[in-house]
Amino acid sequence: MCRIFGSLSPAPARPDPAELAAVAARQRHGGPDGHRVLRGPGWALGCDRLAVTDPGGGGRPHRLAHLPGITAVLNGQIHNHTALRRELAARGHRFPDHCDGTLLPALYAEHGPDFARRLDGMFAVAVLDLRAEPRLVLAVDALGIKPLHYHHGADGTFRFASEIPALLAFDGVRTAPREDSLDTVLCLRTPVSARTALEGIGLLPPGATALVRPGRAPVVRRRPPGGQEGAPQAAGGDGGRDVQDLLRGEVRRLAPADVPVCTLTSGGLASGLVTALAAEYARETGAPAPHSFHLALRGRWPGAEQSRARQVARRTRAVHHEVTLDPAELPSLLTRTTRHLGQPDADPAALTAYALFRAARQAGYTVALTGDGADELFGGPARLQAAASAPTGADWAASYADTLGAVPRLLRQWLYTPAYRAYLADEGSAADRVAHELRSCPDGDRRAAVTAFETRWRLPAGPLRRADHLGMAWAVEARMPFCRPAVAARALAPAGPHDRRVLHGAARELLPQAVALRARQPSAPPLAALIAPGGPLLDPVRELLSPERLARAGRVRPERVGALLARQLERPSEGDALALWALAAHELWTEVVRGLRVPLDCAA
């Protein structure tokens, strides 16, 4: 696991080492165990390492003596690296250690840009090939678990980094918040496409490979399904038992590591299943019982899950850690999480995720098994069912898009200034773009269209981005059994379950009944109580939404935001609290971007 970065330019000058050091420093938190940058005429490749596999080996960037001219960097884990190493050794390649990334130059030498189809794991990879005309090949895993951001400058230079703040440290990156970024946050809670909230900065889509040559725009192609990355499997038999067996196999694959491993449990079904199967694996192998971590707010708050997390730990015999977070700390966490995420995010679950990863790292853990991905893959959110069952003739796509928002459509229109409404009428809103994509699905299959959107865009933009960025903020690698290819393929197969009831069946014999059969519950902090008179988040939200700030931005009407805040203070509700939170999250993000010294040519 690492943070990676680099550049390829048509100019022959060597990149400035001070500039590269600044880039690396902005994501060093994700790679505290080693740092190295290589550079040459027109190119640079760097890596900050978090040592997980073969901590004593794995010199990075990866080069092999018998393959001069090929250099690779890796962020992530390649789970089939042992089998690939044997295969490549049989072809005459030799490796100095057992680190998973060491084999990348040889794999690229054998398969060229198609090398990523042979990888099984979560990864963002960059391979620099200098043997003829220089070229850079980038690839990310099929679900986009490991992100890669890039910028193609006016001078023809291509730059990339694992995190947006690091990318912004390149001298040649000139950008500003997109004009539609506020609407995107209010409609979708966070950007959910390859287009980020910053002008000119892209995100390599899930399952994509990009080919970059000096001075040319990147050619980005999505890899066809199949190969080691997993292909859909037919469903059959007892769905609950099938999924339990698949998860059991993936937990056994992900639980072993060369560093300490724990589990994160919310008290819900998916994380409880992962903890139960990790405990089962530990008993069968004679390993110590796993340690589970649960975060709770100090005091009495609505929706607290401590009791169910304890039930999971007792049933599975995990060593349980109940981490208590002082609500007074939430305002400071807000700024930190916003900076680490790099893009605006209106989901308050980011605050508790950051604090939970911090607790795991402070307790000595470098790897955490989580239940992320279960909802999107197994149809947990009610909006998937609603889209599938909407009557013929109804605009199901627009209705589905509305369920994604932090702020309902009518309230958005009421809050926007006339000028911003006119802009969106010309350019189209984020919700309209989502609805259009859904209506364009082949054969009008609503369930397939929604599931594809949830897994290709919402999953990596939401839970996976938070798991990667906030876990690596504390140098913790999040491993997600539900996002393994076999499990994802089982969920997405044409005859697959698409149904949370399958998870209930998988958990029935492993978890307490109160957890195994429980309907999905929100895992976010109770915003209505936190943004209420005396609540710890009221003052920061009020400051971020001051009339002076909002008037300068010119996108929402300050007096109407003030009326919304007054209503929340008089009658606190989750809906109004989320709307205020989304507005505040966007305002804070623009402030953080300014702190990173981005030229705000169209500043919000």
Coordinates of C-alpha atoms in Angstrom, one line a residue:
M1 CA 0.0 0.0 0.0
C2 CA 1.4 3.4 -1.0
R3 CA 0.8 6.8 -2.3
I4 CA 2.1 7.3 -5.8
F5 CA 2.7 10.3 -8.2
G6 CA 4.5 11.3 -11.3
S7 CA 4.7 13.3 -14.5
L8 CA 5.5 12.9 -18.2
S9 CA 6.3 16.0 -20.3
P10 CA 7.3 16.7 -23.9
A11 CA 10.0 19.1 -22.5
P12 CA 13.4 17.5 -22.0
A13 CA 14.2 19.2 -18.6
R14 CA 14.3 17.1 -15.5
P15 CA 11.5 17.9 -13.0
D16 CA 12.4 20.1 -10.1
P17 CA 13.3 17.9 -7.0
A18 CA 11.9 20.6 -4.7
E19 CA 8.5 20.5 -6.5
L20 CA 8.4 16.7 -6.3
A21 CA 9.3 16.8 -2.6
A22 CA 6.3 19.1 -2.1
V23 CA 4.0 16.7 -3.9
A24 CA 5.2 13.7 -1.9
A25 CA 4.9 15.6 1.4
R26 CA 1.1 16.2 0.8
Q27 CA 0.4 12.5 0.8
R28 CA 3.2 11.2 3.1
H29 CA 0.6 10.3 5.8
G30 CA -0.4 7.4 3.5
G31 CA 3.2 6.1 3.1
P32 CA 5.2 6.8 6.2
D33 CA 7.5 3.8 5.8
G34 CA 9.6 4.9 2.8
H35 CA 10.0 7.5 0.2
R36 CA 11.7 7.6 -3.1
V37 CA 11.5 9.6 -6.4
L38 CA 13.1 8.8 -9.7
R39 CA 13.4 11.4 -12.4
G40 CA 14.9 11.9 -15.8
P41 CA 14.5 14.1 -18.9
G42 CA 10.8 14.9 -19.0
W43 CA 9.6 12.4 -16.4
A44 CA 9.3 11.6 -12.8
L45 CA 7.9 8.7 -10.8
G46 CA 7.6 8.6 -7.0
C47 CA 6.2 6.6 -4.2
D48 CA 5.5 7.0 -0.4
R49 CA 5.3 3.5 1.0
L50 CA 3.1 1.9 3.6
A51 CA 4.9 -1.4 4.2
V52 CA 2.3 -4.2 4.3
T53 CA 3.6 -7.0 2.1
D54 CA 7.2 -8.1 2.7
P55 CA 8.0 -5.0 4.9
G56 CA 11.7 -5.6 4.7
G57 CA 11.7 -5.9 0.9
G58 CA 10.0 -4.1 -1.9
G59 CA 12.3 -1.2 -3.0
R60 CA 10.1 1.3 -4.8
P61 CA 9.7 2.5 -7.5
H62 CA 10.0 -1.1 -8.8
R63 CA 12.8 -1.9 -11.2
L64 CA 14.3 -5.2 -12.3
A65 CA 18.0 -5.4 -13.4
H66 CA 17.2 -7.5 -16.4
L67 CA 14.5 -5.1 -17.7
P68 CA 16.1 -1.6 -18.0
G69 CA 13.7 1.1 -19.1
I70 CA 10.6 -0.2 -17.2
T71 CA 9.7 1.3 -13.9
A72 CA 6.5 0.8 -11.9
V73 CA 4.8 2.2 -8.8
L74 CA 1.9 0.6 -7.0
N75 CA -0.8 1.8 -4.6
G76 CA -2.8 -1.2 -3.2
Q77 CA -2.5 -4.9 -2.9
I78 CA -2.1 -7.6 -5.6
H79 CA -3.6 -10.7 -4.1
N80 CA -2.5 -13.2 -6.8
H81 CA 1.2 -12.0 -6.7
T82 CA 2.5 -15.4 -5.6
A83 CA 0.9 -17.2 -8.6
L84 CA 2.0 -14.4 -11.0
R85 CA 5.6 -14.6 -9.6
R86 CA 5.7 -18.3 -10.3
E87 CA 4.4 -17.9 -13.8
L88 CA 6.9 -15.1 -14.6
A89 CA 9.8 -16.9 -13.0
A90 CA 9.0 -19.9 -15.4
R91 CA 9.5 -17.4 -18.2
G92 CA 13.0 -16.5 -17.0
H93 CA 12.2 -13.4 -14.8
R94 CA 14.0 -13.1 -11.5
F95 CA 12.9 -11.1 -8.4
P96 CA 14.9 -9.8 -5.5
D97 CA 12.1 -10.0 -2.9
H98 CA 8.5 -11.2 -2.3
C99 CA 6.8 -7.8 -2.4
D100 CA 3.7 -7.8 -4.6
G101 CA 4.7 -4.8 -6.7
T102 CA 8.1 -6.1 -7.6
L103 CA 6.7 -8.3 -10.4
L104 CA 5.0 -5.4 -12.2
P105 CA 7.9 -4.6 -14.6
A106 CA 8.0 -8.2 -15.7
L107 CA 4.3 -8.5 -16.0
Y108 CA 4.2 -5.4 -18.2
A109 CA 7.1 -6.7 -20.3
E110 CA 5.1 -9.8 -21.0
H111 CA 1.7 -8.3 -21.6
G112 CA 2.2 -4.6 -22.4
P113 CA -0.7 -2.2 -21.5
D114 CA -3.0 -5.3 -21.0
F115 CA -1.0 -6.3 -17.9
A116 CA -3.7 -5.0 -15.6
R117 CA -6.1 -7.7 -16.7
R118 CA -3.9 -10.3 -15.0
L119 CA -4.1 -8.5 -11.6
D120 CA -6.4 -9.6 -8.8
G121 CA -6.6 -7.1 -6.1
M122 CA -7.2 -3.4 -5.3
F123 CA -4.7 -1.3 -7.1
A124 CA -3.7 1.9 -8.8
V125 CA -0.6 1.3 -10.9
A126 CA 1.7 3.5 -13.0
V127 CA 4.3 1.9 -15.4
L128 CA 6.8 4.1 -17.2
D129 CA 8.3 2.6 -20.3
L130 CA 11.4 4.3 -21.6
R131 CA 12.6 1.6 -24.0
A132 CA 11.5 3.5 -27.2
E133 CA 9.2 6.5 -27.3
P134 CA 8.5 7.3 -23.6
R135 CA 5.0 6.2 -22.5
L136 CA 3.2 6.0 -19.2
V137 CA 0.5 3.4 -18.6
L138 CA -1.9 3.9 -15.6
A139 CA -4.5 1.4 -14.4
V140 CA -7.0 1.1 -11.5
D141 CA -8.9 -1.9 -10.3
A142 CA -12.4 -2.9 -11.5
L143 CA -14.3 -1.2 -8.6
G144 CA -12.0 1.9 -8.3
I145 CA -11.0 1.0 -4.7
K146 CA -7.7 2.7 -5.2
P147 CA -8.0 6.2 -6.9
L148 CA -5.7 8.0 -9.3
H149 CA -6.2 11.7 -10.1
Y150 CA -4.6 13.4 -13.1
H151 CA -4.1 16.7 -14.9
H152 CA -3.1 17.4 -18.5
G153 CA -1.6 20.9 -18.7
A154 CA -1.6 23.4 -21.5
D155 CA 2.1 22.8 -21.9
G156 CA 1.4 19.1 -22.7
T157 CA 2.6 17.8 -19.3
F158 CA 0.6 15.0 -17.7
R159 CA 0.7 14.7 -13.9
F160 CA -0.9 12.3 -11.6
A161 CA -1.2 11.6 -7.9
S162 CA -3.1 9.4 -5.5
E163 CA -4.6 12.4 -3.7
I164 CA -5.9 15.7 -5.1
P165 CA -3.9 17.9 -2.6
A166 CA -0.7 16.3 -3.8
L167 CA -1.6 16.8 -7.4
L168 CA -2.2 20.5 -6.6
A169 CA 1.3 20.8 -5.3
F170 CA 2.7 20.5 -8.9
D171 CA 3.7 23.9 -10.1
G172 CA 2.0 23.4 -13.5
V173 CA -1.4 22.4 -12.2
R174 CA -3.8 25.4 -12.6
T175 CA -7.4 24.8 -11.6
A176 CA -10.4 26.2 -9.9
P177 CA -13.7 24.8 -8.4
R178 CA -16.2 23.9 -11.1
E179 CA -19.1 26.3 -11.4
D180 CA -21.5 23.4 -10.9
S181 CA -19.7 21.9 -7.9
L182 CA -22.3 23.2 -5.4
D183 CA -25.2 21.7 -7.4
T184 CA -23.3 18.4 -7.6
V185 CA -22.9 18.3 -3.8
L186 CA -26.6 19.2 -3.1
C187 CA -27.8 16.7 -5.8
L188 CA -25.5 13.8 -5.2
R189 CA -23.6 14.6 -1.9
T190 CA -20.3 14.2 -3.7
P191 CA -19.0 14.1 -7.3
V192 CA -19.8 10.7 -8.7
S193 CA -18.0 10.6 -12.1
A194 CA -14.6 10.7 -13.6
R195 CA -15.0 14.5 -13.6
T196 CA -13.9 15.9 -10.2
A197 CA -15.1 19.1 -8.5
L198 CA -12.0 20.9 -9.9
E199 CA -11.6 22.2 -13.4
G200 CA -9.2 20.1 -15.5
I201 CA -8.6 17.4 -12.8
G202 CA -9.8 14.0 -13.8
L203 CA -10.2 10.7 -12.0
L204 CA -9.3 7.5 -13.7
P205 CA -12.6 5.5 -13.9
P206 CA -13.0 2.1 -12.2
G207 CA -11.6 -0.7 -14.3
A208 CA -9.8 1.7 -16.7
T209 CA -6.4 1.9 -18.3
A210 CA -4.9 5.1 -19.6
L211 CA -2.1 5.4 -22.1
V212 CA -0.1 8.6 -22.0
R213 CA 2.6 9.8 -24.5
P214 CA 4.5 13.1 -24.1
G215 CA 2.5 16.1 -25.2
R216 CA -0.6 14.1 -26.0
A217 CA -3.9 13.9 -24.1
P218 CA -4.3 10.5 -22.3
V219 CA -6.2 7.8 -24.0
V220 CA -8.5 6.2 -21.4
R221 CA -10.2 2.9 -22.0
R222 CA -12.3 0.7 -19.8
R223 CA -11.0 -2.8 -19.7
P224 CA -13.4 -5.6 -20.7
P225 CA -14.6 -7.8 -17.9
G226 CA -12.9 -11.1 -17.4
G227 CA -9.4 -12.3 -16.7
Q228 CA -8.2 -12.3 -13.1
E229 CA -10.4 -9.3 -12.3
G230 CA -13.5 -11.5 -12.1
A231 CA -16.4 -12.3 -14.4
P232 CA -20.1 -12.7 -13.4
Q233 CA -21.0 -16.1 -12.0
A234 CA -24.4 -17.7 -12.3
A235 CA -26.5 -17.8 -9.2
G236 CA -27.8 -21.0 -7.9
G237 CA -28.6 -22.9 -4.8
D238 CA -29.2 -21.3 -1.4
G239 CA -28.3 -17.6 -2.0
G240 CA -27.5 -17.0 1.7
R241 CA -25.2 -20.1 1.9
D242 CA -23.5 -19.2 -1.4
V243 CA -22.7 -15.7 -0.3
Q244 CA -21.5 -16.9 3.1
D245 CA -19.2 -19.3 1.4
L246 CA -17.8 -16.7 -0.9
L247 CA -17.3 -14.2 1.9
R248 CA -15.6 -16.8 4.0
G249 CA -13.1 -17.5 1.2
E250 CA -12.4 -13.8 0.7
V251 CA -12.0 -13.1 4.4
R252 CA -9.5 -15.9 4.6
R253 CA -7.7 -14.4 1.6
L254 CA -7.6 -10.9 3.1
A255 CA -7.1 -11.6 6.8
P256 CA -3.5 -12.8 6.6
A257 CA -0.9 -10.0 6.5
D258 CA 2.7 -9.3 7.5
V259 CA 1.4 -6.5 9.8
P260 CA -1.4 -6.5 12.5
V261 CA -5.0 -6.8 11.2
C262 CA -8.3 -5.7 12.9
T263 CA -11.9 -5.4 12.0
L264 CA -14.2 -2.3 12.0
T265 CA -17.7 -2.9 13.1
S266 CA -20.6 -0.5 13.1
G267 CA -23.0 -2.9 14.8
G268 CA -24.7 -3.5 11.5
L269 CA -25.1 -6.6 9.3
A270 CA -22.2 -6.4 6.8
S271 CA -19.4 -5.4 9.2
G272 CA -20.7 -8.0 11.7
L273 CA -20.4 -10.7 9.0
V274 CA -16.8 -9.7 8.3
T275 CA -16.0 -9.8 12.0
A276 CA -17.6 -13.2 12.5
L277 CA -15.8 -14.8 9.5
A278 CA -12.5 -13.2 10.6
A279 CA -13.0 -14.7 14.1
E280 CA -13.9 -18.1 12.6
Y281 CA -10.7 -18.0 10.5
A282 CA -8.6 -17.1 13.6
R283 CA -10.0 -20.1 15.6
E284 CA -9.4 -22.5 12.7
T285 CA -5.8 -21.4 12.2
G286 CA -5.0 -21.1 15.9
A287 CA -4.4 -17.3 15.6
P288 CA -5.4 -14.9 18.4
A289 CA -9.0 -13.7 18.4
P290 CA -9.4 -10.6 16.1
H291 CA -9.7 -7.2 17.6
S292 CA -12.8 -5.2 16.6
F293 CA -13.2 -1.4 16.8
H294 CA -16.5 0.5 17.1
L295 CA -16.8 4.2 17.4
A296 CA -19.5 5.9 19.6
L297 CA -20.2 9.5 20.5
R298 CA -19.8 10.3 24.1
G299 CA -23.2 10.9 25.8
R300 CA -26.7 9.9 24.8
W301 CA -27.4 10.3 21.1
P302 CA -30.1 9.0 18.7
G303 CA -29.3 5.9 16.7
A304 CA -26.4 4.7 18.9
E305 CA -25.2 1.3 18.0
Q306 CA -22.8 0.4 20.9
S307 CA -25.1 -2.4 22.2
R308 CA -25.3 -4.2 18.9
A309 CA -21.5 -3.9 18.3
R310 CA -21.0 -5.5 21.7
Q311 CA -23.4 -8.3 20.8
V312 CA -21.4 -9.0 17.7
A313 CA -18.2 -9.1 19.6
R314 CA -19.6 -11.4 22.3
R315 CA -21.1 -13.8 19.7
T316 CA -17.9 -13.9 17.6
R317 CA -15.5 -13.8 20.6
A318 CA -13.7 -10.8 19.2
V319 CA -11.6 -8.6 21.4
H320 CA -13.8 -5.5 21.4
H321 CA -12.6 -1.9 21.5
E322 CA -15.3 0.7 22.0
V323 CA -13.8 4.0 20.9
T324 CA -15.5 7.1 22.5
L325 CA -15.4 10.3 20.5
D326 CA -16.0 13.6 22.3
P327 CA -18.6 15.5 20.2
A328 CA -16.6 18.7 20.9
E329 CA -13.9 17.3 18.6
L330 CA -16.2 17.1 15.6
P331 CA -15.6 20.6 14.3
S332 CA -11.8 20.0 14.1
L333 CA -12.4 16.7 12.4
L334 CA -14.5 18.4 9.8
T335 CA -11.6 20.4 8.4
R336 CA -9.2 17.4 8.5
T337 CA -11.6 15.1 6.7
T338 CA -12.4 17.7 4.0
R339 CA -8.7 18.2 3.2
H340 CA -8.0 14.4 3.0
L341 CA -11.0 13.7 0.8
G342 CA -9.9 16.3 -1.7
Q343 CA -13.5 16.7 -3.0
P344 CA -16.6 18.0 -1.3
D345 CA -18.5 15.3 0.6
A346 CA -21.8 15.9 2.3
D347 CA -21.9 12.5 4.1
P348 CA -21.2 13.1 7.9
A349 CA -20.1 9.5 8.1
A350 CA -16.7 10.8 7.0
L351 CA -16.1 12.3 10.5
T352 CA -16.6 9.0 12.3
A353 CA -14.7 7.0 9.7
Y354 CA -11.7 9.3 10.2
A355 CA -11.8 8.9 14.0
L356 CA -12.2 5.1 13.8
F357 CA -9.2 4.7 11.5
R358 CA -7.2 6.9 13.9
A359 CA -8.1 4.7 16.8
A360 CA -7.1 1.5 15.0
R361 CA -3.8 3.0 14.0
Q362 CA -3.1 4.3 17.5
A363 CA -3.8 0.8 18.8
G364 CA -1.1 -0.6 16.5
Y365 CA -3.1 -1.8 13.5
T366 CA -2.0 -1.3 9.9
V367 CA -4.8 -3.3 8.1
A368 CA -8.6 -3.1 8.8
L369 CA -11.3 -5.4 7.4
T370 CA -14.5 -3.6 6.8
G371 CA -18.0 -4.2 5.5
D372 CA -18.0 -1.5 2.9
G373 CA -19.7 -2.2 -0.4
A374 CA -22.5 -4.5 0.9
D375 CA -25.3 -2.0 0.5
E376 CA -24.5 -1.0 -3.1
L377 CA -23.8 -4.5 -4.3
F378 CA -26.7 -6.3 -2.5
G379 CA -29.4 -3.8 -3.0
G380 CA -29.6 -2.5 0.5
P381 CA -30.7 1.1 -0.1
A382 CA -34.5 1.3 -0.5
R383 CA -34.0 3.6 -3.6
L384 CA -32.9 0.5 -5.7
Q385 CA -36.1 -1.3 -4.9
A386 CA -38.2 1.9 -5.5
A387 CA -36.7 2.3 -9.0
A388 CA -37.3 -1.3 -9.9
S389 CA -41.0 -1.2 -8.8
A390 CA -42.0 2.3 -10.1
P391 CA -45.1 2.0 -12.3
T392 CA -44.8 2.0 -16.1
G393 CA -44.9 5.5 -17.4
A394 CA -43.4 7.1 -14.3
D395 CA -40.2 9.0 -14.6
W396 CA -38.4 6.4 -12.4
A397 CA -34.9 7.7 -13.4
A398 CA -35.6 11.2 -12.1
S399 CA -37.3 9.9 -9.0
Y400 CA -34.2 7.7 -8.3
A401 CA -31.9 10.6 -8.9
D402 CA -33.8 12.7 -6.4
T403 CA -33.3 10.0 -3.7
L404 CA -29.5 10.5 -4.0
G405 CA -29.6 14.2 -2.9
A406 CA -28.7 15.9 0.3
V407 CA -31.3 18.6 -0.6
P408 CA -34.6 17.9 -2.4
R409 CA -35.1 19.3 -5.9
L410 CA -37.8 21.9 -4.8
L411 CA -35.7 23.1 -1.9
R412 CA -32.6 23.4 -4.1
Q413 CA -34.6 25.6 -6.6
W414 CA -35.8 27.7 -3.7
L415 CA -32.3 28.2 -2.3
Y416 CA -30.5 29.0 -5.6
T417 CA -30.1 32.5 -6.8
P418 CA -31.8 33.4 -10.2
A419 CA -28.4 33.6 -11.8
Y420 CA -27.4 30.1 -10.6
R421 CA -30.8 28.6 -11.6
A422 CA -30.3 30.1 -15.1
Y423 CA -26.8 28.7 -15.3
L424 CA -28.0 25.2 -14.4
A425 CA -30.9 25.5 -16.9
D426 CA -28.4 26.0 -19.6
E427 CA -25.8 23.5 -18.5
G428 CA -28.0 20.9 -16.8
S429 CA -27.9 19.8 -13.2
A430 CA -26.1 16.8 -11.7
A431 CA -29.4 15.1 -11.0
D432 CA -30.4 15.5 -14.7
R433 CA -27.2 13.9 -15.9
V434 CA -27.7 10.9 -13.6
A435 CA -31.3 10.5 -14.8
H436 CA -30.2 10.7 -18.4
E437 CA -27.6 8.0 -17.9
L438 CA -30.1 5.7 -16.3
R439 CA -32.7 6.2 -19.0
S440 CA -30.0 5.2 -21.6
C441 CA -29.6 1.7 -20.2
P442 CA -29.9 -1.2 -22.6
D443 CA -33.3 -2.9 -22.9
G444 CA -34.7 -0.5 -20.3
D445 CA -33.7 -2.8 -17.5
R446 CA -34.1 -0.5 -14.5
R447 CA -32.5 -2.8 -11.9
A448 CA -29.5 -3.4 -14.1
A449 CA -29.2 0.4 -14.8
V450 CA -29.4 1.4 -11.1
T451 CA -27.1 -1.4 -10.0
A452 CA -24.5 -0.5 -12.6
F453 CA -24.6 3.2 -11.6
E454 CA -24.4 2.3 -7.9
T455 CA -21.4 0.1 -8.3
R456 CA -19.5 1.9 -11.0
W457 CA -20.0 5.5 -9.7
R458 CA -21.6 5.8 -6.2
L459 CA -19.7 3.0 -4.5
P460 CA -16.2 4.3 -5.5
A461 CA -17.2 8.0 -4.9
G462 CA -18.7 7.4 -1.5
P463 CA -17.7 4.4 0.7
L464 CA -14.6 3.5 -1.2
R465 CA -13.2 7.0 -1.4
R466 CA -13.8 7.5 2.3
A467 CA -12.2 4.1 3.1
D468 CA -9.1 4.8 1.0
H469 CA -8.5 8.5 1.8
L470 CA -9.5 8.5 5.5
G471 CA -7.8 5.1 6.2
M472 CA -4.6 6.2 4.5
A473 CA -4.8 9.5 6.4
W474 CA -3.8 7.3 9.4
A475 CA -1.7 4.8 7.3
V476 CA -4.3 2.1 7.7
E477 CA -5.1 -0.1 4.7
A478 CA -8.8 -0.9 4.4
R479 CA -9.6 -4.4 3.0
M480 CA -13.2 -5.0 1.9
P481 CA -14.3 -8.6 1.4
F482 CA -17.6 -7.5 -0.2
C483 CA -15.7 -5.7 -2.9
R484 CA -13.7 -8.8 -4.0
P485 CA -14.4 -9.8 -7.6
A486 CA -16.1 -13.1 -6.7
V487 CA -18.5 -11.5 -4.2
A488 CA -19.3 -8.6 -6.5
A489 CA -19.8 -10.9 -9.5
R490 CA -22.2 -13.0 -7.4
A491 CA -24.2 -9.9 -6.5
L492 CA -24.3 -8.5 -10.0
A493 CA -24.9 -11.7 -12.0
P494 CA -28.1 -11.6 -14.1
A495 CA -29.7 -14.2 -11.9
G496 CA -28.0 -12.9 -8.8
P497 CA -29.7 -11.8 -5.5
H498 CA -29.6 -8.0 -5.7
D499 CA -31.3 -8.5 -2.4
R500 CA -30.3 -7.7 1.2
R501 CA -32.3 -10.8 2.3
V502 CA -29.4 -12.9 1.0
L503 CA -27.1 -11.2 3.6
H504 CA -29.7 -12.0 6.3
G505 CA -29.5 -15.6 5.3
A506 CA -25.7 -15.6 5.2
A507 CA -25.6 -14.1 8.8
R508 CA -28.3 -16.0 10.5
E509 CA -26.1 -18.7 12.0
L510 CA -23.1 -16.4 12.6
L511 CA -24.5 -13.3 14.3
P512 CA -27.0 -12.5 17.0
Q513 CA -30.6 -12.5 15.6
A514 CA -31.0 -8.8 16.5
V515 CA -28.2 -8.0 14.1
A516 CA -28.6 -10.7 11.4
L517 CA -32.3 -9.9 10.7
R518 CA -32.2 -6.2 11.3
A519 CA -33.2 -3.8 8.5
R520 CA -30.5 -1.5 7.3
Q521 CA -29.8 1.5 9.5
P522 CA -28.0 4.7 8.7
S523 CA -24.4 4.7 10.0
A524 CA -23.9 8.4 10.0
P525 CA -23.9 10.6 13.1
P526 CA -27.2 12.1 14.2
L527 CA -27.1 15.4 12.3
A528 CA -30.4 16.7 13.6
A529 CA -29.1 16.6 17.1
L530 CA -25.6 17.8 16.3
I531 CA -26.9 20.9 14.4
A532 CA -29.4 21.9 17.0
P533 CA -29.3 24.5 19.9
G534 CA -26.3 23.5 22.0
G535 CA -25.1 21.0 19.4
P536 CA -21.4 20.8 18.7
L537 CA -21.7 21.4 14.9
L538 CA -24.1 24.4 15.1
D539 CA -21.5 27.1 15.4
P540 CA -19.2 25.9 12.6
V541 CA -22.2 25.4 10.3
R542 CA -23.5 28.9 11.1
E543 CA -20.1 30.4 10.5
L544 CA -19.6 28.6 7.1
L545 CA -23.1 29.8 6.1
S546 CA -22.8 33.4 7.1
P547 CA -24.6 35.8 4.8
E548 CA -21.4 37.5 3.8
R549 CA -19.8 34.2 2.6
L550 CA -22.9 33.2 0.7
A551 CA -23.4 36.6 -0.9
R552 CA -19.8 36.6 -2.2
A553 CA -20.3 33.1 -3.8
G554 CA -23.6 34.2 -5.4
R555 CA -25.1 30.7 -5.8
V556 CA -27.6 30.6 -3.0
R557 CA -29.8 33.3 -1.4
P558 CA -28.4 34.1 2.1
E559 CA -31.8 35.1 3.5
R560 CA -33.3 31.7 2.5
V561 CA -30.4 29.8 3.9
G562 CA -30.9 31.8 7.1
A563 CA -34.6 30.8 7.1
L564 CA -33.6 27.2 6.7
L565 CA -31.3 27.4 9.7
A566 CA -33.9 29.2 11.8
R567 CA -36.4 26.4 11.0
Q568 CA -33.8 23.8 12.0
L569 CA -33.2 25.6 15.3
E570 CA -36.9 25.8 16.1
R571 CA -37.8 22.2 15.0
P572 CA -34.6 20.1 14.4
S573 CA -35.0 17.5 11.6
E574 CA -32.6 15.2 9.7
G575 CA -33.7 16.6 6.4
D576 CA -33.0 20.2 7.2
A577 CA -29.8 19.3 9.0
L578 CA -28.5 17.4 6.0
A579 CA -29.3 20.3 3.7
L580 CA -27.4 22.7 5.9
W581 CA -24.6 20.2 6.2
A582 CA -24.2 19.9 2.5
L583 CA -24.1 23.7 2.0
A584 CA -21.5 24.0 4.8
A585 CA -19.5 21.1 3.4
H586 CA -19.2 22.8 0.1
E587 CA -18.2 26.1 1.6
L588 CA -15.6 24.5 3.7
W589 CA -14.2 22.6 0.8
T590 CA -13.7 25.9 -1.2
E591 CA -11.9 27.3 1.8
V592 CA -9.6 24.3 2.1
V593 CA -8.8 24.5 -1.6
R594 CA -7.8 28.1 -1.1
G595 CA -5.5 26.9 1.7
L596 CA -3.8 24.6 -0.9
R597 CA -3.0 27.8 -2.9
V598 CA -5.0 26.9 -6.0
P599 CA -5.7 29.9 -8.2
L600 CA -9.4 30.5 -7.9
D601 CA -10.2 32.0 -11.2
C602 CA -13.8 31.2 -10.7
A603 CA -13.7 31.0 -6.9
A604 CA -16.7 29.9 -5.0

